[in-house]
């Protein structure tokens, strides 16, 4: 086999050259800077309702378990504001929710906000011991025994306990389980006693800050008790027909459908409850089963709601009274007849307004002093109950109905609590259109001796969701600035700014935003407790980034970066930079302003500098992705020199992240192609120097990348682009660097032969058009590549080197053609340089003979196998396509290869026959006699 040689068949490729024209324009001339057009980062459509973004935002505000965990990490100020927002979800924004659904949404937020770390002192009975009534007793004895147990339970109230909040909650849960167990075991008296015991806990207001959470937990138990009673009565009311079939009551049943025995049992339940001596438990337990009045009369339940509403006036503690009214309104919504008539709800709201002065009595002040609670905190305890009552009234109400409710609420005295609930609950559009009126009402509330900042914050949040009339924007802005200057307490001021920032960001230019940021900086800077306001500042910054119209202008204001300096903790600075850059990356903005680009580079630098050896891989990848997107978005257009300067600065700033360096090399290569397109391929001296500078930038940057495969790809890309722009010296340097990198790849523990084979084949397709360097001889680059590949530590059981050699044979055969199949514009390849010189062709055939010898030796080493047969067949096809079969030795080699493939029988016969058929009928230029010699049996 060693005597065989490769005789190349020469075809002629006719290439149609593209017509080129010169241009006088080039990208390096002076750029005329035009006025920047402000662009919105995001646009929120405004109409008579709420936008989809607002609805989505409110849906996200509902606390889920992960949010609750995150909430625990906030400082007290941020936690307070977060919980306030959760509690103040606008019912009118969710028209599909019923009042009970609204309450279920709020429960989690209430339980998370209203907590205590102090011991809770309770006065309660001992744990229920079960119903000890003997089954043998008569009915009269049973009733008497039950009444005695009930009286004993009510009289034994002297036991005091000091428990933690967790123990208190566990006690309530035990009562709940005990109630269910007692009812399921038909111990009705015990169940009643537990319900009474739970209701009595609601009359105790020790540790008031926990009272709203206690109310939520205990009323759930009362609701369970009420459903037990109702379902039992309904089951008793269902009758059986003569056939033994049970007739189920419809949902809208009437008392006429109820049997007398069921009615009597129902009355008996209410008589039992009426015997409860204490007012609070009697009212709560009756409210728990109030729906059962429907078994007696169609009007009794409605009348009971009005009767109990008046009876609540007898509760001396205003906090207990307010939550009792809340529970009354809640259970009233479980009855269809009550949902149609909300007069009892308005009655309870009137009672709260009329009893507003009770919040300032001496008893309340003593209780606040005892618990060291401020009036603001005390008012905050009322908000869940009061908001829910107002929400029911405002739910799906028209603007005219809301006006009537508002006028009704303020007709006597403007109550701070009621006005705050109205601002939180009413539709933002309703509040926005009456901003001036609400500001006047807020001013009238200023004489009660407590801060009005909460009212102003509630108004600001409403206006942030829906803008007021345009003619009122400036007067409102002047008012909020006037109010802000009166807040000397920094906590109060920061909360105020956070509430009004969405309104300012959406409706005013960045000049006003810059003024507010400057005021914050002046108040907070150099304070020892600066970190206390860090989370609140994060909220303010997030509001700005998400709502500002002109994102570019925001980055250029004087106080933007100084505001970032308030985030002194590195982790927080990184978090805020990541947030700003993510919002920027999600937009479609392209930056050409150097000041904006400098600001973005600073933010990216903060992210980059946070990377160290301990940074998780996912975090590193995320940071790299953000920086890469920013780099893509900074585009100076035709000012390509400024673009290259930016890439140079970026390389020095982001040198620790490989993905960023890769992006910079790719961007620079794209810049070279862009410049060539602008010049339409005709470089002048200035642009030619610029091309060489770009190629040098790529060549210098690539070695800093740790991944060998990335370096290989980038060297090839850079070399191709340099060649495309007639930078032959720079291209030659990149291609030689590939050879060195392949040697390094051999020592890479993660090397992949399949990748290397694929890369070398791509590289060979580029070598075809690379002109030889006259200082190094004919085909010097290909020879160097082959020498490196021959020394490479290949897998002995693989066929990688054989596959590459076959591609080299193809390459050399094409190189021998008079005209190559493709060229690089304005670059003379070897077909032009050598012009089919005999010495050049002879050199090619010598290389082919050497490669062929290597291939045949490797095939011999493989032994008989399917891989060997496939490679032999591939070599056969290469011979048939590329070689001159008139040469006897070449024809003999083709015959031997074909016979070996047939002899082994490892290749499908149909495939072999199709190849034979192709060359016999499609290759007309080959002599028929030659074909018969090759394919003879």
Coordinates of N, CA, C and O in Angstrom, one line a residue, residues 98-108 110 212 215-216 219-220 223 323 326-327 330 384-385 388 391:
X98 N -65.7 37.8 46.9 CA -66.8 38.1 47.9 C -66.1 38.7 49.2 O -64.9 38.6 49.3
X99 N -67.0 39.3 50.0 CA -66.4 39.8 51.3 C -65.7 38.7 52.1 O -64.7 39.0 52.7
X100 N -66.2 37.5 52.1 CA -65.5 36.4 52.8 C -64.2 36.1 52.2 O -63.2 35.8 52.9
X101 N -64.1 36.1 50.9 CA -62.8 35.9 50.2 C -61.8 37.0 50.6 O -60.6 36.7 50.8
X102 N -62.3 38.2 50.7 CA -61.4 39.3 51.1 C -60.9 39.1 52.5 O -59.7 39.3 52.7
X103 N -61.7 38.6 53.4 CA -61.3 38.4 54.7 C -60.2 37.2 54.7 O -59.2 37.3 55.5
X104 N -60.5 36.2 54.0 CA -59.5 35.1 53.9 C -58.2 35.6 53.4 O -57.1 35.1 53.8
X105 N -58.2 36.5 52.4 CA -56.9 37.1 51.9 C -56.1 37.8 53.0 O -54.9 37.7 53.0
X106 N -56.9 38.5 53.9 CA -56.2 39.3 54.9 C -55.7 38.6 56.1 O -54.8 39.0 56.8
X107 N -56.2 37.4 56.3 CA -56.0 36.7 57.6 C -54.5 36.4 57.8 O -53.9 36.6 58.9
X108 N -53.8 36.0 56.7 CA -52.4 35.7 56.9 C -51.6 36.9 57.2 O -50.7 36.9 58.1
X110 N -52.6 39.6 58.8 CA -53.0 40.0 60.2 C -52.2 39.1 61.2 O -51.6 39.6 62.1
X212 N -55.7 41.6 67.4 CA -56.2 41.2 66.0 C -55.9 39.8 65.6 O -56.8 39.1 65.0
X215 N -58.2 37.5 67.5 CA -59.5 37.6 67.0 C -59.7 36.6 65.7 O -60.6 35.9 65.6
X216 N -58.7 36.6 64.9 CA -58.7 35.8 63.7 C -58.8 34.3 64.1 O -59.6 33.5 63.6
X219 N -62.2 33.4 66.1 CA -63.4 33.4 65.3 C -63.5 32.3 64.3 O -64.5 31.8 63.9
X220 N -62.3 31.7 64.0 CA -62.3 30.5 63.1 C -62.9 29.4 63.9 O -63.7 28.6 63.3
X223 N -66.6 30.0 64.0 CA -67.2 29.6 62.7 C -67.4 28.1 62.6 O -68.5 27.7 62.0
X323 N -64.1 45.0 67.0 CA -64.0 43.7 66.4 C -65.2 42.8 66.5 O -65.5 42.0 65.7
X326 N -67.0 43.9 63.6 CA -66.4 43.2 62.4 C -66.9 41.8 62.2 O -67.3 41.4 61.1
X327 N -67.0 41.1 63.3 CA -67.5 39.7 63.2 C -69.0 39.7 62.8 O -69.4 38.8 62.1
X330 N -69.2 40.2 59.2 CA -68.7 39.0 58.5 C -69.7 37.9 58.4 O -70.0 37.4 57.3
X384 N -57.7 46.5 60.7 CA -58.2 45.3 60.0 C -59.8 45.3 60.1 O -60.4 44.9 59.1
X385 N -60.3 45.5 61.3 CA -61.7 45.4 61.5 C -62.5 46.5 60.7 O -63.4 46.3 60.0
X388 N -62.4 46.2 56.9 CA -63.2 45.2 56.4 C -64.7 45.7 56.3 O -65.4 45.4 55.3
X391 N -64.9 48.0 53.4 CA -64.8 47.3 52.2 C -66.1 46.6 51.7 O -66.4 46.6 50.5

